PDB file of C-alpha atoms in Angstrom:
ATOM      1  CA  MET A   3     102.125  71.966  72.231  1.00 83.00           C
ATOM      2  CA  THR A   4     103.069  69.689  75.113  1.00 93.00           C
ATOM      3  CA  LYS A   5     101.668  70.587  78.548  1.00 96.00           C
ATOM      4  CA  ILE A   6     104.503  70.351  81.071  1.00 96.00           C
ATOM      5  CA  PHE A   7     104.038  69.531  84.748  1.00 97.00           C
ATOM      6  CA  LYS A   8     107.127  70.199  86.886  1.00 97.00           C
ATOM      7  CA  SER A   9     106.357  67.254  89.202  1.00 96.00           C
ATOM      8  CA  PRO A  10     103.792  64.482  89.626  1.00 96.00           C
ATOM      9  CA  ASN A  11     102.120  66.451  92.438  1.00 96.00           C
ATOM     10  CA  ASP A  12     101.428  69.280  89.976  1.00 97.00           C
ATOM     11  CA  LEU A  13      98.862  66.986  88.332  1.00 97.00           C
ATOM     12  CA  MET A  14      96.702  67.105  91.464  1.00 97.00           C
ATOM     13  CA  GLY A  15      93.570  69.194  90.992  1.00 96.00           C
ATOM     14  CA  GLN A  16      94.055  69.514  87.225  1.00 97.00           C
ATOM     15  CA  GLU A  17      91.153  67.272  86.214  1.00 97.00           C
ATOM     16  CA  GLY A  18      89.331  68.606  83.172  1.00 97.00           C
ATOM     17  CA  ILE A  19      92.378  70.248  81.596  1.00 97.00           C
ATOM     18  CA  CYS A  20      92.722  69.521  77.861  1.00 97.00           C
ATOM     19  CA  PHE A  21      95.871  68.941  75.821  1.00 96.00           C
ATOM     20  CA  GLY A  22      96.813  69.030  72.174  1.00 95.00           C
ATOM     21  CA  PRO A  23      96.355  68.479  69.435  1.00 98.00           C
ATOM     22  CA  THR A  24      99.525  66.635  68.476  1.00 98.00           C
ATOM     23  CA  GLU A  25     101.143  66.753  65.066  1.00 97.00           C
ATOM     24  CA  TRP A  26      99.519  64.693  62.302  1.00 98.00           C
ATOM     25  CA  LEU A  27     100.754  61.163  61.600  1.00 98.00           C
ATOM     26  CA  VAL A  28     100.097  59.381  58.290  1.00 98.00           C
ATOM     27  CA  VAL A  29      99.052  55.754  58.719  1.00 98.00           C
ATOM     28  CA  THR A  30     101.036  53.868  56.097  1.00 98.00           C
ATOM     29  CA  GLN A  31     100.548  50.386  54.693  1.00 98.00           C
ATOM     30  CA  GLU A  32     104.076  49.596  55.902  1.00 98.00           C
ATOM     31  CA  ARG A  33     103.094  50.424  59.511  1.00 98.00           C
ATOM     32  CA  VAL A  34      99.941  48.296  59.203  1.00 98.00           C
ATOM     33  CA  ASP A  35     101.926  45.389  57.730  1.00 98.00           C
ATOM     34  CA  GLN A  36     104.530  45.626  60.510  1.00 98.00           C
ATOM     35  CA  PHE A  37     101.764  45.563  63.122  1.00 98.00           C
ATOM     36  CA  ALA A  38     100.216  42.539  61.394  1.00 98.00           C
ATOM     37  CA  ASP A  39     103.589  40.773  61.553  1.00 98.00           C
ATOM     38  CA  ALA A  40     104.075  41.671  65.216  1.00 98.00           C
ATOM     39  CA  THR A  41     100.615  40.417  66.223  1.00 98.00           C
ATOM     40  CA  ASP A  42     100.073  37.607  63.682  1.00 98.00           C
ATOM     41  CA  ASP A  43      96.857  39.341  62.601  1.00 97.00           C
ATOM     42  CA  HIS A  44      97.027  39.226  58.800  1.00 98.00           C
ATOM     43  CA  GLN A  45      93.336  39.678  58.044  1.00 97.00           C
ATOM     44  CA  TRP A  46      92.872  40.788  54.440  1.00 98.00           C
ATOM     45  CA  ILE A  47      91.061  44.006  55.441  1.00 97.00           C
ATOM     46  CA  HIS A  48      94.433  45.187  56.788  1.00 98.00           C
ATOM     47  CA  VAL A  49      97.133  43.639  54.590  1.00 98.00           C
ATOM     48  CA  ASP A  50      95.635  43.024  51.127  1.00 97.00           C
ATOM     49  CA  PRO A  51      95.154  46.464  49.526  1.00 97.00           C
ATOM     50  CA  GLU A  52      93.626  45.060  46.336  1.00 97.00           C
ATOM     51  CA  ARG A  53      91.018  42.946  48.098  1.00 97.00           C
ATOM     52  CA  ALA A  54      90.399  45.630  50.754  1.00 98.00           C
ATOM     53  CA  SER A  55      89.711  48.251  48.058  1.00 97.00           C
ATOM     54  CA  ALA A  56      86.682  46.172  47.086  1.00 96.00           C
ATOM     55  CA  GLY A  57      85.705  45.662  50.735  1.00 96.00           C
ATOM     56  CA  PRO A  58      83.359  47.598  53.008  1.00 96.00           C
ATOM     57  CA  PHE A  59      85.752  50.545  53.609  1.00 96.00           C
ATOM     58  CA  GLY A  60      87.055  50.917  50.046  1.00 97.00           C
ATOM     59  CA  ALA A  61      90.649  50.660  51.277  1.00 97.00           C
ATOM     60  CA  PRO A  62      92.757  48.712  53.748  1.00 98.00           C
ATOM     61  CA  ILE A  63      92.305  49.844  57.351  1.00 98.00           C
ATOM     62  CA  ALA A  64      94.575  49.931  60.368  1.00 98.00           C
ATOM     63  CA  HIS A  65      93.972  47.369  63.076  1.00 98.00           C
ATOM     64  CA  GLY A  66      91.954  48.870  65.922  1.00 97.00           C
ATOM     65  CA  TYR A  67      94.699  47.792  68.312  1.00 98.00           C
ATOM     66  CA  LEU A  68      97.298  49.530  66.136  1.00 98.00           C
ATOM     67  CA  THR A  69      95.344  52.764  66.454  1.00 98.00           C
ATOM     68  CA  LEU A  70      94.999  52.151  70.208  1.00 98.00           C
ATOM     69  CA  SER A  71      98.734  51.471  70.558  1.00 97.00           C
ATOM     70  CA  LEU A  72      99.525  54.852  69.006  1.00 98.00           C
ATOM     71  CA  ALA A  73      98.141  56.458  72.173  1.00 97.00           C
ATOM     72  CA  SER A  74     101.555  55.617  73.689  1.00 95.00           C
ATOM     73  CA  LYS A  75     103.202  57.601  70.873  1.00 97.00           C
ATOM     74  CA  PHE A  76     100.840  60.561  71.271  1.00 98.00           C
ATOM     75  CA  LEU A  77     100.667  60.747  75.078  1.00 96.00           C
ATOM     76  CA  PRO A  78     104.200  62.191  75.554  1.00 96.00           C
ATOM     77  CA  GLU A  79     103.356  64.766  72.873  1.00 97.00           C
ATOM     78  CA  LEU A  80     100.311  65.811  74.897  1.00 97.00           C
ATOM     79  CA  LEU A  81     101.786  66.010  78.400  1.00 96.00           C
ATOM     80  CA  GLU A  82     105.123  65.671  80.133  1.00 96.00           C
ATOM     81  CA  VAL A  83     105.669  65.106  83.831  1.00 97.00           C
ATOM     82  CA  GLN A  84     109.133  66.172  84.969  1.00 96.00           C
ATOM     83  CA  ASN A  85     111.226  65.331  88.028  1.00 96.00           C
ATOM     84  CA  ILE A  86     110.184  61.693  88.165  1.00 96.00           C
ATOM     85  CA  SER A  87     112.206  58.601  88.936  1.00 96.00           C
ATOM     86  CA  MET A  88     109.997  56.696  86.510  1.00 95.00           C
ATOM     87  CA  GLY A  89     106.665  56.737  84.744  1.00 95.00           C
ATOM     88  CA  VAL A  90     104.681  53.538  84.297  1.00 95.00           C
ATOM     89  CA  ASN A  91     101.951  52.671  81.830  1.00 95.00           C
ATOM     90  CA  TYR A  92      99.486  51.143  84.298  1.00 96.00           C
ATOM     91  CA  GLY A  93      96.929  50.179  81.664  1.00 96.00           C
ATOM     92  CA  VAL A  94      93.774  51.455  80.054  1.00 96.00           C
ATOM     93  CA  GLY A  95      90.206  51.981  81.120  1.00 95.00           C
ATOM     94  CA  LYS A  96      87.495  52.181  78.523  1.00 97.00           C
ATOM     95  CA  ALA A  97      88.641  51.897  74.905  1.00 98.00           C
ATOM     96  CA  ARG A  98      86.531  52.074  71.787  1.00 98.00           C
ATOM     97  CA  PHE A  99      86.935  52.376  68.010  1.00 98.00           C
ATOM     98  CA  PRO A 100      84.143  54.594  66.626  1.00 98.00           C
ATOM     99  CA  ASN A 101      85.587  54.760  63.102  1.00 98.00           C
ATOM    100  CA  ALA A 102      87.927  52.806  60.844  1.00 98.00           C
ATOM    101  CA  VAL A 103      91.309  54.393  60.093  1.00 98.00           C
ATOM    102  CA  LYS A 104      92.070  53.879  56.400  1.00 98.00           C
ATOM    103  CA  VAL A 105      95.610  53.432  55.195  1.00 98.00           C
ATOM    104  CA  GLY A 106      96.845  56.823  54.031  1.00 98.00           C
ATOM    105  CA  ALA A 107      94.732  58.724  56.576  1.00 98.00           C
ATOM    106  CA  ARG A 108      96.239  61.365  58.810  1.00 98.00           C
ATOM    107  CA  ILE A 109      95.578  60.991  62.533  1.00 98.00           C
ATOM    108  CA  ARG A 110      96.401  63.087  65.588  1.00 98.00           C
ATOM    109  CA  ALA A 111      95.438  63.109  69.240  1.00 98.00           C
ATOM    110  CA  THR A 112      93.940  65.343  71.857  1.00 98.00           C
ATOM    111  CA  GLY A 113      93.794  64.582  75.548  1.00 98.00           C
ATOM    112  CA  GLU A 114      91.790  65.394  78.646  1.00 98.00           C
ATOM    113  CA  LEU A 115      92.928  64.741  82.201  1.00 98.00           C
ATOM    114  CA  VAL A 116      90.041  62.740  83.654  1.00 98.00           C
ATOM    115  CA  SER A 117      91.289  61.849  87.131  1.00 98.00           C
ATOM    116  CA  VAL A 118      94.323  62.164  89.372  1.00 98.00           C
ATOM    117  CA  GLU A 119      94.917  60.359  92.663  1.00 97.00           C
ATOM    118  CA  GLU A 120      97.695  59.453  95.035  1.00 96.00           C
ATOM    119  CA  VAL A 121      98.800  55.827  94.977  1.00 95.00           C
ATOM    120  CA  GLY A 122     101.536  54.086  96.971  1.00 89.00           C
ATOM    121  CA  GLY A 123     104.525  56.321  96.447  1.00 87.00           C
ATOM    122  CA  GLY A 124     103.267  58.161  93.407  1.00 95.00           C
ATOM    123  CA  ILE A 125     100.512  59.830  91.453  1.00 97.00           C
ATOM    124  CA  GLN A 126      98.138  58.015  89.113  1.00 98.00           C
ATOM    125  CA  SER A 127      96.465  59.897  86.293  1.00 98.00           C
ATOM    126  CA  THR A 128      93.846  58.897  83.775  1.00 98.00           C
ATOM    127  CA  CYS A 129      93.968  60.767  80.489  1.00 98.00           C
ATOM    128  CA  ARG A 130      91.289  60.332  77.835  1.00 98.00           C
ATOM    129  CA  VAL A 131      93.114  60.259  74.508  1.00 98.00           C
ATOM    130  CA  THR A 132      91.015  60.850  71.409  1.00 98.00           C
ATOM    131  CA  ILE A 133      92.660  59.895  68.124  1.00 98.00           C
ATOM    132  CA  GLU A 134      90.969  61.893  65.400  1.00 98.00           C
ATOM    133  CA  ILE A 135      91.072  61.228  61.676  1.00 98.00           C
ATOM    134  CA  ASP A 136      91.626  64.174  59.344  1.00 98.00           C
ATOM    135  CA  GLY A 137      88.377  64.996  57.540  1.00 98.00           C
ATOM    136  CA  GLU A 138      86.256  62.555  59.540  1.00 98.00           C
ATOM    137  CA  GLU A 139      83.565  63.433  62.055  1.00 97.00           C
ATOM    138  CA  ARG A 140      84.094  60.398  64.293  1.00 98.00           C
ATOM    139  CA  PRO A 141      87.485  59.554  65.834  1.00 98.00           C
ATOM    140  CA  GLY A 142      89.380  56.343  65.171  1.00 98.00           C
ATOM    141  CA  CYS A 143      89.904  55.606  68.854  1.00 98.00           C
ATOM    142  CA  VAL A 144      89.031  56.959  72.277  1.00 98.00           C
ATOM    143  CA  VAL A 145      90.956  55.432  75.176  1.00 98.00           C
ATOM    144  CA  GLU A 146      91.430  56.210  78.850  1.00 98.00           C
ATOM    145  CA  THR A 147      95.158  55.747  79.488  1.00 98.00           C
ATOM    146  CA  ILE A 148      96.269  55.189  83.066  1.00 98.00           C
ATOM    147  CA  SER A 149      99.773  56.323  84.026  1.00 97.00           C
ATOM    148  CA  ARG A 150     101.685  56.300  87.282  1.00 97.00           C
ATOM    149  CA  TYR A 151     104.426  58.789  88.028  1.00 97.00           C
ATOM    150  CA  TYR A 152     106.928  58.358  90.850  1.00 96.00           C
ATOM    151  CA  SER A 153     108.864  61.371  92.193  1.00 89.00           C
ATOM    152  CA  ALA A 154     112.600  61.588  91.726  1.00 82.00           C
TER     153      ALA A 154
END
């Protein structure tokens, strides 16, 4: 269920609040192949299912940066800030990939609001997004997303 904030200022003082989980998403070979085409990263561990099945993971795996990029898909499912003129992806803090995401795996995200501060004309928040893999102990990605919200 999405946590809704009626305005950017409503984020203030909410550090530590947790969100999610989101709905599950199946990581398909088609998505991995499209990411490989978009980034020119066609390493066999991602795009050659036959060779990858004999590799170290027993299957093709998603690019770490593909898993990271899905934070932008999951973030609006975790929290929504209303009454803004615009929201800006300001970047990421720490990002890591504790586990490989195999093609066919289901992933979903949870979030935690780490910090909130005023910045020139808006509010900046850092949300730690953890992308978990169904049936796995370690997540596929943990990233601190930094967003800026400007009031309407």
